[in-house]
Amino acid sequence: MAKKKEDEKKKHVAVVTKKSLQFLEEYINNPAPTGYEWEGQKLWLNYLKPYIDEHFIDNYGTAVGVINPKAAYKVVIEAHADEISWYVNYITSDGLIYVIRNGGSDHQIAPSKRVNIHTEKGLIKAVFGWPAIHTRHGEKEQAPELKNIFLDCGCTSKEEVEKLGIHVGCVITYEDEFMILNDRYYVGRALDNRVGGFMIAEVARLLKENKKKLPFGLYIVNSVQEEIGLRGAEMIAQRIKPNVAIVTDVTHDTTTPMINKNIQGDLSAGKGPVVSYAPAVQTNLNKLLIKTAEKNEIPFQRQASSRSTGTDTDAFAYSNGGVPSALISLPLRYMHTTVEMVHKEDVDNVISLIYESLLNIKDGQDFREFK
């Protein structure tokens, strides 16, 4: 009986193509820190352009591709483009560099990491130094903290550092790059949430290749500055004034050690997209997502949030007098590290769920519970 049930289980069909994967790798490897997303946005738009009718960029770099731009009813699918990073904050007389966060950068993973310091003269290599184990004595070892992590770029004076083009305010990114682990996981820095931008671009590709005509305007939005407070989404929501918004971001895979499921919930990479329950998530739009998943046999998981989702969903939901919004999340391991991991099948299934959900939204659809 168990064998029969396994045979009856729907076989997974890959959505991401070889060409798509080449773009994903290039897109992940390209640095696009909060406030400096331009080069990544150029890559994203170049990939998206064959599948859209027009595009525009706002003053801070949020990129938007549009299908059916003349339609009155507007649906947004959205992700954010920026990655966490650091700023140069202080250069010592000995040529060492202290930093502050640009987004939710994790001080505990910094020691021994290689970084790129972005200057007007180009990228300057540096490392987060840390005292050797032989030199750390005492009953209680000092842990990495924001106040004691530092960069070494091979200089011995402040003047030498400055001659390289480094100054207070230069942004710093890790240099780790994309890989595929065990033919099962995509791994890299900035999967949070550049993989979201990739997935919404793939939705546009599927619509074009399958010759689907939507009865509404579709706005494919890659927002900036999410990592410091949903700022890009706040700005672009006011410009587009959408009728509906479906946001995609990452959430925590809670199956790895030291995560409390009582607090974080029970979510696993490989078990499908995650639909959220939160005040910002509009109930009937969420039901549409769930019914779509069930009808198309797309596996999914559920997550409850408290006051907010902590994603761009909140920015869209509470804009323009209230916009029906929902969140489709991608389970991710090791968030805000350089080895973020997502399951290949989950990526395919998020793309499929957004795509199929768009086909179920009607022109002028009213999602209110009662009128």
mmCIF file of C-alpha atoms in Angstrom:
data_model
loop_
_atom_site.group_PDB
_atom_site.id
_atom_site.type_symbol
_atom_site.label_atom_id
_atom_site.label_comp_id
_atom_site.label_asym_id
_atom_site.label_seq_id
_atom_site.Cartn_x
_atom_site.Cartn_y
_atom_site.Cartn_z
ATOM 1 C CA MET A 1 0.000 0.000 0.000
ATOM 2 C CA ALA A 2 2.822 2.427 0.882
ATOM 3 C CA LYS A 3 4.482 1.705 -2.470
ATOM 4 C CA LYS A 4 1.233 2.477 -4.298
ATOM 5 C CA LYS A 5 0.841 5.807 -2.487
ATOM 6 C CA GLU A 6 4.415 6.741 -3.398
ATOM 7 C CA ASP A 7 3.743 5.892 -7.042
ATOM 8 C CA GLU A 8 0.570 7.995 -6.995
ATOM 9 C CA LYS A 9 2.426 11.039 -5.665
ATOM 10 C CA LYS A 10 2.712 13.696 -8.319
ATOM 11 C CA LYS A 11 6.162 13.664 -9.891
ATOM 12 C CA HIS A 12 8.009 16.965 -9.589
ATOM 13 C CA VAL A 13 8.525 18.789 -12.866
ATOM 14 C CA ALA A 14 11.411 21.252 -12.951
ATOM 15 C CA VAL A 15 10.552 24.823 -13.884
ATOM 16 C CA VAL A 16 14.011 26.401 -13.798
ATOM 17 C CA THR A 17 15.802 25.870 -17.114
ATOM 18 C CA LYS A 18 19.517 25.677 -17.845
ATOM 19 C CA LYS A 19 19.427 29.244 -19.186
ATOM 20 C CA SER A 20 17.501 30.408 -16.114
ATOM 21 C CA LEU A 21 20.058 28.815 -13.838
ATOM 22 C CA GLN A 22 22.903 30.630 -15.584
ATOM 23 C CA PHE A 23 21.128 33.911 -14.892
ATOM 24 C CA LEU A 24 20.489 32.970 -11.253
ATOM 25 C CA GLU A 25 24.168 32.237 -10.676
ATOM 26 C CA GLU A 26 25.261 35.525 -12.254
ATOM 27 C CA TYR A 27 22.584 37.432 -10.355
ATOM 28 C CA ILE A 28 23.463 35.928 -6.970
ATOM 29 C CA ASN A 29 27.192 36.495 -7.448
ATOM 30 C CA ASN A 30 26.735 40.164 -8.326
ATOM 31 C CA PRO A 31 26.853 42.351 -5.190
ATOM 32 C CA ALA A 32 23.864 44.628 -4.629
ATOM 33 C CA PRO A 33 23.964 45.938 -1.049
ATOM 34 C CA THR A 34 21.182 48.023 0.421
ATOM 35 C CA GLY A 35 21.299 51.466 -1.147
ATOM 36 C CA TYR A 36 23.624 50.300 -3.949
ATOM 37 C CA GLU A 37 21.436 47.856 -5.876
ATOM 38 C CA TRP A 38 21.943 49.330 -9.367
ATOM 39 C CA GLU A 39 24.200 46.750 -11.005
ATOM 40 C CA GLY A 40 22.015 43.881 -9.837
ATOM 41 C CA GLN A 41 18.909 45.685 -11.059
ATOM 42 C CA LYS A 42 20.479 46.094 -14.505
ATOM 43 C CA LEU A 43 21.141 42.348 -14.685
ATOM 44 C CA TRP A 44 17.607 41.582 -13.546
ATOM 45 C CA LEU A 45 15.967 43.920 -16.050
ATOM 46 C CA ASN A 46 18.057 42.615 -18.928
ATOM 47 C CA TYR A 47 16.829 39.116 -18.142
ATOM 48 C CA LEU A 48 13.222 40.258 -17.724
ATOM 49 C CA LYS A 49 12.874 42.530 -20.778
ATOM 50 C CA PRO A 50 11.953 39.818 -23.337
ATOM 51 C CA TYR A 51 8.922 38.882 -21.228
ATOM 52 C CA ILE A 52 7.390 42.310 -20.514
ATOM 53 C CA ASP A 53 5.852 45.238 -22.402
ATOM 54 C CA GLU A 54 7.655 48.081 -20.638
ATOM 55 C CA HIS A 55 9.625 48.914 -17.519
ATOM 56 C CA PHE A 56 10.559 51.798 -15.257
ATOM 57 C CA ILE A 57 12.962 52.598 -12.419
ATOM 58 C CA ASP A 58 12.225 54.842 -9.471
ATOM 59 C CA ASN A 59 14.595 57.380 -7.913
ATOM 60 C CA TYR A 60 16.134 54.891 -5.485
ATOM 61 C CA GLY A 61 16.495 52.010 -7.916
ATOM 62 C CA THR A 62 13.404 49.837 -7.537
ATOM 63 C CA ALA A 63 12.900 48.168 -10.923
ATOM 64 C CA VAL A 64 9.469 47.350 -12.340
ATOM 65 C CA GLY A 65 8.538 45.337 -15.410
ATOM 66 C CA VAL A 66 4.987 45.742 -16.682
ATOM 67 C CA ILE A 67 2.690 43.495 -18.708
ATOM 68 C CA ASN A 68 -0.519 45.153 -19.996
ATOM 69 C CA PRO A 69 0.456 48.644 -18.783
ATOM 70 C CA LYS A 70 -2.802 50.255 -19.947
ATOM 71 C CA ALA A 71 -5.033 48.029 -17.814
ATOM 72 C CA ALA A 72 -6.873 49.787 -14.986
ATOM 73 C CA TYR A 73 -6.736 46.845 -12.543
ATOM 74 C CA LYS A 74 -3.170 46.336 -11.284
ATOM 75 C CA VAL A 75 -1.630 43.231 -9.727
ATOM 76 C CA VAL A 76 1.871 43.295 -8.233
ATOM 77 C CA ILE A 77 4.211 40.351 -7.753
ATOM 78 C CA GLU A 78 7.171 41.510 -5.705
ATOM 79 C CA ALA A 79 10.522 40.582 -4.203
ATOM 80 C CA HIS A 80 13.415 42.639 -2.873
ATOM 81 C CA ALA A 81 16.796 43.064 -4.502
ATOM 82 C CA ASP A 82 19.122 44.218 -1.732
ATOM 83 C CA GLU A 83 21.549 42.226 0.385
ATOM 84 C CA ILE A 84 22.916 42.875 3.852
ATOM 85 C CA SER A 85 26.340 44.485 4.016
ATOM 86 C CA TRP A 86 28.625 46.676 6.117
ATOM 87 C CA TYR A 87 29.800 50.285 6.067
ATOM 88 C CA VAL A 88 33.300 51.548 6.782
ATOM 89 C CA ASN A 89 32.834 53.473 10.026
ATOM 90 C CA TYR A 90 36.315 54.198 11.401
ATOM 91 C CA ILE A 91 39.878 53.822 10.104
ATOM 92 C CA THR A 92 42.577 53.497 12.768
ATOM 93 C CA SER A 93 46.018 55.067 12.578
ATOM 94 C CA ASP A 94 47.368 51.514 12.060
ATOM 95 C CA GLY A 95 45.222 51.011 8.967
ATOM 96 C CA LEU A 96 42.561 48.733 10.436
ATOM 97 C CA ILE A 97 38.898 49.345 9.658
ATOM 98 C CA TYR A 98 35.902 49.163 12.005
ATOM 99 C CA VAL A 99 32.419 48.772 10.584
ATOM 100 C CA ILE A 100 28.729 49.322 11.188
ATOM 101 C CA ARG A 101 25.809 47.363 9.756
ATOM 102 C CA ASN A 102 23.910 48.108 6.570
ATOM 103 C CA GLY A 103 20.912 45.880 7.252
ATOM 104 C CA GLY A 104 20.887 42.874 9.558
ATOM 105 C CA SER A 105 24.493 41.760 9.112
ATOM 106 C CA ASP A 106 25.583 39.069 11.561
ATOM 107 C CA HIS A 107 28.723 39.960 13.516
ATOM 108 C CA GLN A 108 29.201 36.359 14.653
ATOM 109 C CA ILE A 109 29.964 35.044 11.156
ATOM 110 C CA ALA A 110 32.345 37.862 10.246
ATOM 111 C CA PRO A 111 35.754 36.681 11.606
ATOM 112 C CA SER A 112 37.976 35.200 8.856
ATOM 113 C CA LYS A 113 35.555 36.179 6.071
ATOM 114 C CA ARG A 114 36.899 37.697 2.865
ATOM 115 C CA VAL A 115 35.177 40.875 1.688
ATOM 116 C CA ASN A 116 35.084 43.443 -1.080
ATOM 117 C CA ILE A 117 35.207 47.121 -0.154
ATOM 118 C CA HIS A 118 33.397 49.132 -2.836
ATOM 119 C CA THR A 119 35.223 52.328 -3.785
ATOM 120 C CA GLU A 120 35.167 54.750 -6.691
ATOM 121 C CA LYS A 121 38.464 53.193 -7.785
ATOM 122 C CA GLY A 122 36.939 49.716 -7.834
ATOM 123 C CA LEU A 123 36.793 46.768 -5.431
ATOM 124 C CA ILE A 124 39.432 46.552 -2.705
ATOM 125 C CA LYS A 125 39.989 43.174 -1.065
ATOM 126 C CA ALA A 126 40.063 42.809 2.711
ATOM 127 C CA VAL A 127 39.487 40.255 5.449
ATOM 128 C CA PHE A 128 37.760 40.283 8.799
ATOM 129 C CA GLY A 129 40.700 39.525 11.081
ATOM 130 C CA TRP A 130 40.475 37.715 14.405
ATOM 131 C CA PRO A 131 43.083 36.868 17.089
ATOM 132 C CA ALA A 132 44.560 33.378 16.787
ATOM 133 C CA ILE A 133 43.292 30.716 19.193
ATOM 134 C CA HIS A 134 46.789 30.549 20.735
ATOM 135 C CA THR A 135 46.525 34.152 21.902
ATOM 136 C CA ARG A 136 43.049 34.031 23.410
ATOM 137 C CA HIS A 137 43.477 33.326 27.131
ATOM 138 C CA GLY A 138 41.291 33.640 30.180
ATOM 139 C CA GLU A 139 38.315 31.853 31.650
ATOM 140 C CA LYS A 140 35.855 33.533 29.288
ATOM 141 C CA GLU A 141 36.746 33.993 25.638
ATOM 142 C CA GLN A 142 35.707 37.246 24.011
ATOM 143 C CA ALA A 143 33.021 36.594 21.403
ATOM 144 C CA PRO A 144 32.747 38.481 18.099
ATOM 145 C CA GLU A 145 30.727 41.664 18.608
ATOM 146 C CA LEU A 146 30.033 44.701 16.465
ATOM 147 C CA LYS A 147 32.445 46.694 18.626
ATOM 148 C CA ASN A 148 35.412 44.339 18.147
ATOM 149 C CA ILE A 149 35.253 42.934 14.615
ATOM 150 C CA PHE A 150 37.561 44.715 12.191
ATOM 151 C CA LEU A 151 38.827 44.619 8.610
ATOM 152 C CA ASP A 152 42.436 44.288 7.501
ATOM 153 C CA CYS A 153 43.156 45.341 3.906
ATOM 154 C CA GLY A 154 46.915 44.881 4.184
ATOM 155 C CA CYS A 155 47.718 48.481 5.025
ATOM 156 C CA THR A 156 49.771 49.791 7.942
ATOM 157 C CA SER A 157 48.439 53.344 8.191
ATOM 158 C CA LYS A 158 45.266 55.353 7.750
ATOM 159 C CA GLU A 159 46.889 57.273 4.909
ATOM 160 C CA GLU A 160 47.660 54.060 3.030
ATOM 161 C CA VAL A 161 44.056 52.924 3.401
ATOM 162 C CA GLU A 162 42.771 56.232 2.084
ATOM 163 C CA LYS A 163 45.107 56.107 -0.930
ATOM 164 C CA LEU A 164 43.288 52.928 -1.980
ATOM 165 C CA GLY A 165 40.094 54.990 -2.205
ATOM 166 C CA ILE A 166 38.614 53.703 1.052
ATOM 167 C CA HIS A 167 36.787 56.235 3.183
ATOM 168 C CA VAL A 168 34.096 56.299 5.858
ATOM 169 C CA GLY A 169 30.841 55.321 4.166
ATOM 170 C CA CYS A 170 32.266 52.818 1.688
ATOM 171 C CA VAL A 171 30.047 49.758 1.548
ATOM 172 C CA ILE A 172 31.405 46.250 2.136
ATOM 173 C CA THR A 173 30.108 42.901 0.855
ATOM 174 C CA TYR A 174 31.194 39.304 1.286
ATOM 175 C CA GLU A 175 32.751 37.673 -1.764
ATOM 176 C CA ASP A 176 31.247 34.168 -1.358
ATOM 177 C CA GLU A 177 29.599 32.830 -4.522
ATOM 178 C CA PHE A 178 26.792 30.587 -5.737
ATOM 179 C CA MET A 179 26.977 26.797 -5.774
ATOM 180 C CA ILE A 180 24.663 23.791 -5.958
ATOM 181 C CA LEU A 181 24.942 21.362 -3.060
ATOM 182 C CA ASN A 182 24.231 17.653 -3.604
ATOM 183 C CA ASP A 183 22.143 18.513 -6.694
ATOM 184 C CA ARG A 184 19.450 19.527 -4.211
ATOM 185 C CA TYR A 185 20.143 22.963 -2.761
ATOM 186 C CA TYR A 186 21.070 26.331 -4.208
ATOM 187 C CA VAL A 187 23.645 27.887 -1.865
ATOM 188 C CA GLY A 188 25.078 31.390 -1.698
ATOM 189 C CA ARG A 189 25.012 34.796 -0.095
ATOM 190 C CA ALA A 190 22.047 37.073 -0.806
ATOM 191 C CA LEU A 191 19.564 34.342 -1.659
ATOM 192 C CA ASP A 192 17.632 36.544 0.770
ATOM 193 C CA ASN A 193 16.078 37.782 -1.340
ATOM 194 C CA ARG A 194 17.635 37.870 -4.769
ATOM 195 C CA VAL A 195 16.185 34.416 -5.324
ATOM 196 C CA GLY A 196 12.787 36.120 -4.973
ATOM 197 C CA GLY A 197 13.609 38.485 -7.834
ATOM 198 C CA PHE A 198 14.659 35.461 -9.847
ATOM 199 C CA MET A 199 11.384 33.649 -9.134
ATOM 200 C CA ILE A 200 9.111 36.525 -10.148
ATOM 201 C CA ALA A 201 11.149 36.949 -13.339
ATOM 202 C CA GLU A 202 10.556 33.258 -14.042
ATOM 203 C CA VAL A 203 6.817 33.819 -13.623
ATOM 204 C CA ALA A 204 7.004 36.457 -16.352
ATOM 205 C CA ARG A 205 8.933 34.024 -18.543
ATOM 206 C CA LEU A 206 6.306 31.316 -18.120
ATOM 207 C CA LEU A 207 3.486 33.721 -18.965
ATOM 208 C CA LYS A 208 5.267 34.727 -22.171
ATOM 209 C CA GLU A 209 6.323 31.242 -23.235
ATOM 210 C CA ASN A 210 2.893 29.765 -22.521
ATOM 211 C CA LYS A 211 1.199 32.669 -24.344
ATOM 212 C CA LYS A 212 -1.020 33.529 -21.376
ATOM 213 C CA LYS A 213 -3.017 36.755 -21.681
ATOM 214 C CA LEU A 214 -3.834 38.306 -18.323
ATOM 215 C CA PRO A 215 -7.008 40.409 -17.959
ATOM 216 C CA PHE A 216 -5.186 42.931 -15.754
ATOM 217 C CA GLY A 217 -1.911 44.827 -15.607
ATOM 218 C CA LEU A 218 0.896 42.828 -14.029
ATOM 219 C CA TYR A 219 3.697 44.718 -12.295
ATOM 220 C CA ILE A 220 6.800 42.624 -11.617
ATOM 221 C CA VAL A 221 8.540 44.583 -8.862
ATOM 222 C CA ASN A 222 12.092 44.170 -7.564
ATOM 223 C CA SER A 223 12.259 46.559 -4.618
ATOM 224 C CA VAL A 224 15.295 48.118 -2.978
ATOM 225 C CA GLN A 225 16.074 48.757 0.691
ATOM 226 C CA GLU A 226 13.953 46.021 2.273
ATOM 227 C CA GLU A 227 16.727 45.071 4.668
ATOM 228 C CA ILE A 228 16.580 48.424 6.462
ATOM 229 C CA GLY A 229 12.794 48.709 6.874
ATOM 230 C CA LEU A 230 10.801 47.872 3.715
ATOM 231 C CA ARG A 231 11.626 51.308 2.308
ATOM 232 C CA GLY A 232 11.683 50.494 -1.391
ATOM 233 C CA ALA A 233 8.300 48.781 -1.205
ATOM 234 C CA GLU A 234 6.838 51.763 0.642
ATOM 235 C CA MET A 235 7.946 54.083 -2.141
ATOM 236 C CA ILE A 236 6.891 51.955 -5.105
ATOM 237 C CA ALA A 237 3.501 51.050 -3.632
ATOM 238 C CA GLN A 238 2.598 54.735 -3.630
ATOM 239 C CA ARG A 239 3.651 55.080 -7.270
ATOM 240 C CA ILE A 240 1.947 51.983 -8.694
ATOM 241 C CA LYS A 241 -1.172 52.097 -6.493
ATOM 242 C CA PRO A 242 -1.921 48.389 -7.033
ATOM 243 C CA ASN A 243 -5.225 46.617 -6.447
ATOM 244 C CA VAL A 244 -3.552 43.365 -5.348
ATOM 245 C CA ALA A 245 -0.040 42.429 -4.232
ATOM 246 C CA ILE A 246 1.583 39.004 -3.954
ATOM 247 C CA VAL A 247 4.951 39.234 -2.247
ATOM 248 C CA THR A 248 7.637 36.558 -2.121
ATOM 249 C CA ASP A 249 10.482 36.446 0.378
ATOM 250 C CA VAL A 250 12.398 33.853 2.338
ATOM 251 C CA THR A 251 11.518 32.388 5.725
ATOM 252 C CA HIS A 252 13.386 30.148 8.156
ATOM 253 C CA ASP A 253 13.825 26.433 7.677
ATOM 254 C CA THR A 254 13.430 25.476 11.339
ATOM 255 C CA THR A 255 14.750 21.908 11.133
ATOM 256 C CA THR A 256 18.413 22.739 11.785
ATOM 257 C CA PRO A 257 19.949 22.798 15.304
ATOM 258 C CA MET A 258 19.398 25.575 17.861
ATOM 259 C CA ILE A 259 16.039 26.744 16.460
ATOM 260 C CA ASN A 260 13.013 26.552 18.759
ATOM 261 C CA LYS A 261 9.978 25.335 16.804
ATOM 262 C CA ASN A 262 7.706 26.452 19.634
ATOM 263 C CA ILE A 263 8.644 29.992 18.659
ATOM 264 C CA GLN A 264 9.629 29.750 14.982
ATOM 265 C CA GLY A 265 7.143 27.125 13.801
ATOM 266 C CA ASP A 266 7.792 23.877 11.928
ATOM 267 C CA LEU A 267 9.008 24.606 8.414
ATOM 268 C CA SER A 268 11.321 22.592 6.213
ATOM 269 C CA ALA A 269 13.177 23.181 2.967
ATOM 270 C CA GLY A 270 11.937 20.709 0.368
ATOM 271 C CA LYS A 271 8.350 20.597 1.608
ATOM 272 C CA GLY A 272 7.041 23.436 -0.525
ATOM 273 C CA PRO A 273 6.232 27.158 -0.464
ATOM 274 C CA VAL A 274 5.008 28.707 2.784
ATOM 275 C CA VAL A 275 1.738 30.656 2.999
ATOM 276 C CA SER A 276 1.464 33.072 5.900
ATOM 277 C CA TYR A 277 -1.255 34.043 8.312
ATOM 278 C CA ALA A 278 -0.877 37.582 9.631
ATOM 279 C CA PRO A 279 -2.958 40.755 9.972
ATOM 280 C CA ALA A 280 -1.381 42.144 6.792
ATOM 281 C CA VAL A 281 -2.291 39.040 4.790
ATOM 282 C CA GLN A 282 -5.729 39.486 3.232
ATOM 283 C CA THR A 283 -7.833 36.442 4.061
ATOM 284 C CA ASN A 284 -9.567 35.851 0.741
ATOM 285 C CA LEU A 285 -6.436 36.420 -1.318
ATOM 286 C CA ASN A 286 -4.685 33.903 0.913
ATOM 287 C CA LYS A 287 -7.515 31.428 0.327
ATOM 288 C CA LEU A 288 -7.036 31.871 -3.411
ATOM 289 C CA LEU A 289 -3.364 30.921 -3.041
ATOM 290 C CA ILE A 290 -4.211 27.840 -0.992
ATOM 291 C CA LYS A 291 -6.964 26.661 -3.331
ATOM 292 C CA THR A 292 -4.602 27.157 -6.266
ATOM 293 C CA ALA A 293 -1.921 25.061 -4.562
ATOM 294 C CA GLU A 294 -4.390 22.300 -3.767
ATOM 295 C CA LYS A 295 -5.897 22.255 -7.259
ATOM 296 C CA ASN A 296 -2.484 22.070 -8.922
ATOM 297 C CA GLU A 297 -1.030 19.633 -6.372
ATOM 298 C CA ILE A 298 1.669 22.088 -5.348
ATOM 299 C CA PRO A 299 2.946 21.157 -1.875
ATOM 300 C CA PHE A 300 2.788 23.981 0.645
ATOM 301 C CA GLN A 301 3.345 24.759 4.303
ATOM 302 C CA ARG A 302 1.753 27.247 6.686
ATOM 303 C CA GLN A 303 3.285 29.891 8.930
ATOM 304 C CA ALA A 304 1.729 32.202 11.492
ATOM 305 C CA SER A 305 3.111 35.669 12.146
ATOM 306 C CA SER A 306 2.183 37.954 15.002
ATOM 307 C CA ARG A 307 1.930 41.709 14.523
ATOM 308 C CA SER A 308 3.685 41.778 11.154
ATOM 309 C CA THR A 309 5.245 39.507 8.549
ATOM 310 C CA GLY A 310 8.493 41.477 8.587
ATOM 311 C CA THR A 311 8.433 41.513 4.783
ATOM 312 C CA ASP A 312 7.400 43.922 2.030
ATOM 313 C CA THR A 313 3.905 42.450 2.382
ATOM 314 C CA ASP A 314 3.360 44.858 5.270
ATOM 315 C CA ALA A 315 4.373 47.863 3.167
ATOM 316 C CA PHE A 316 1.983 46.999 0.337
ATOM 317 C CA ALA A 317 -0.912 45.944 2.585
ATOM 318 C CA TYR A 318 -1.023 49.212 4.484
ATOM 319 C CA SER A 319 -0.490 51.522 1.516
ATOM 320 C CA ASN A 320 -3.053 53.432 -0.540
ATOM 321 C CA GLY A 321 -5.902 52.924 1.890
ATOM 322 C CA GLY A 322 -5.275 49.172 2.098
ATOM 323 C CA VAL A 323 -4.207 46.781 -0.682
ATOM 324 C CA PRO A 324 -5.178 43.071 -0.524
ATOM 325 C CA SER A 325 -1.785 41.440 -0.063
ATOM 326 C CA ALA A 326 -0.421 37.976 0.558
ATOM 327 C CA LEU A 327 2.955 36.386 1.152
ATOM 328 C CA ILE A 328 4.490 33.283 -0.411
ATOM 329 C CA SER A 329 7.728 32.417 1.353
ATOM 330 C CA LEU A 330 10.638 30.197 0.409
ATOM 331 C CA PRO A 331 12.130 28.113 3.261
ATOM 332 C CA LEU A 332 15.799 28.972 3.706
ATOM 333 C CA ARG A 333 18.561 27.670 5.948
ATOM 334 C CA TYR A 334 21.200 29.886 7.594
ATOM 335 C CA MET A 335 19.640 33.278 6.862
ATOM 336 C CA HIS A 336 21.974 36.290 6.759
ATOM 337 C CA THR A 337 25.043 34.122 6.366
ATOM 338 C CA THR A 338 27.147 33.509 3.257
ATOM 339 C CA VAL A 339 25.830 29.948 2.930
ATOM 340 C CA GLU A 340 22.092 30.531 2.678
ATOM 341 C CA MET A 341 20.419 27.384 1.314
ATOM 342 C CA VAL A 342 17.120 26.826 -0.528
ATOM 343 C CA HIS A 343 15.746 23.632 -2.030
ATOM 344 C CA LYS A 344 15.592 23.482 -5.822
ATOM 345 C CA GLU A 345 12.082 21.989 -5.811
ATOM 346 C CA ASP A 346 10.804 24.732 -3.492
ATOM 347 C CA VAL A 347 12.046 27.340 -5.959
ATOM 348 C CA ASP A 348 10.182 25.594 -8.780
ATOM 349 C CA ASN A 349 7.049 25.346 -6.657
ATOM 350 C CA VAL A 350 7.046 29.000 -5.584
ATOM 351 C CA ILE A 351 7.281 29.984 -9.241
ATOM 352 C CA SER A 352 4.442 27.613 -10.117
ATOM 353 C CA LEU A 353 2.236 28.810 -7.262
ATOM 354 C CA ILE A 354 2.585 32.484 -8.190
ATOM 355 C CA TYR A 355 2.051 31.691 -11.877
ATOM 356 C CA GLU A 356 -1.064 29.573 -11.330
ATOM 357 C CA SER A 357 -2.476 32.061 -8.809
ATOM 358 C CA LEU A 358 -2.234 34.885 -11.338
ATOM 359 C CA LEU A 359 -4.287 32.798 -13.765
ATOM 360 C CA ASN A 360 -7.013 32.566 -11.108
ATOM 361 C CA ILE A 361 -7.293 36.314 -10.409
ATOM 362 C CA LYS A 362 -10.122 38.023 -12.277
ATOM 363 C CA ASP A 363 -10.123 41.541 -13.679
ATOM 364 C CA GLY A 364 -11.543 43.872 -11.029
ATOM 365 C CA GLN A 365 -11.763 41.086 -8.427
ATOM 366 C CA ASP A 366 -13.036 42.304 -5.055
ATOM 367 C CA PHE A 367 -11.441 40.432 -2.153
ATOM 368 C CA ARG A 368 -13.554 41.944 0.594
ATOM 369 C CA GLU A 369 -15.266 39.506 2.973
ATOM 370 C CA PHE A 370 -18.552 41.405 2.726
ATOM 371 C CA LYS A 371 -19.804 44.568 1.035
#
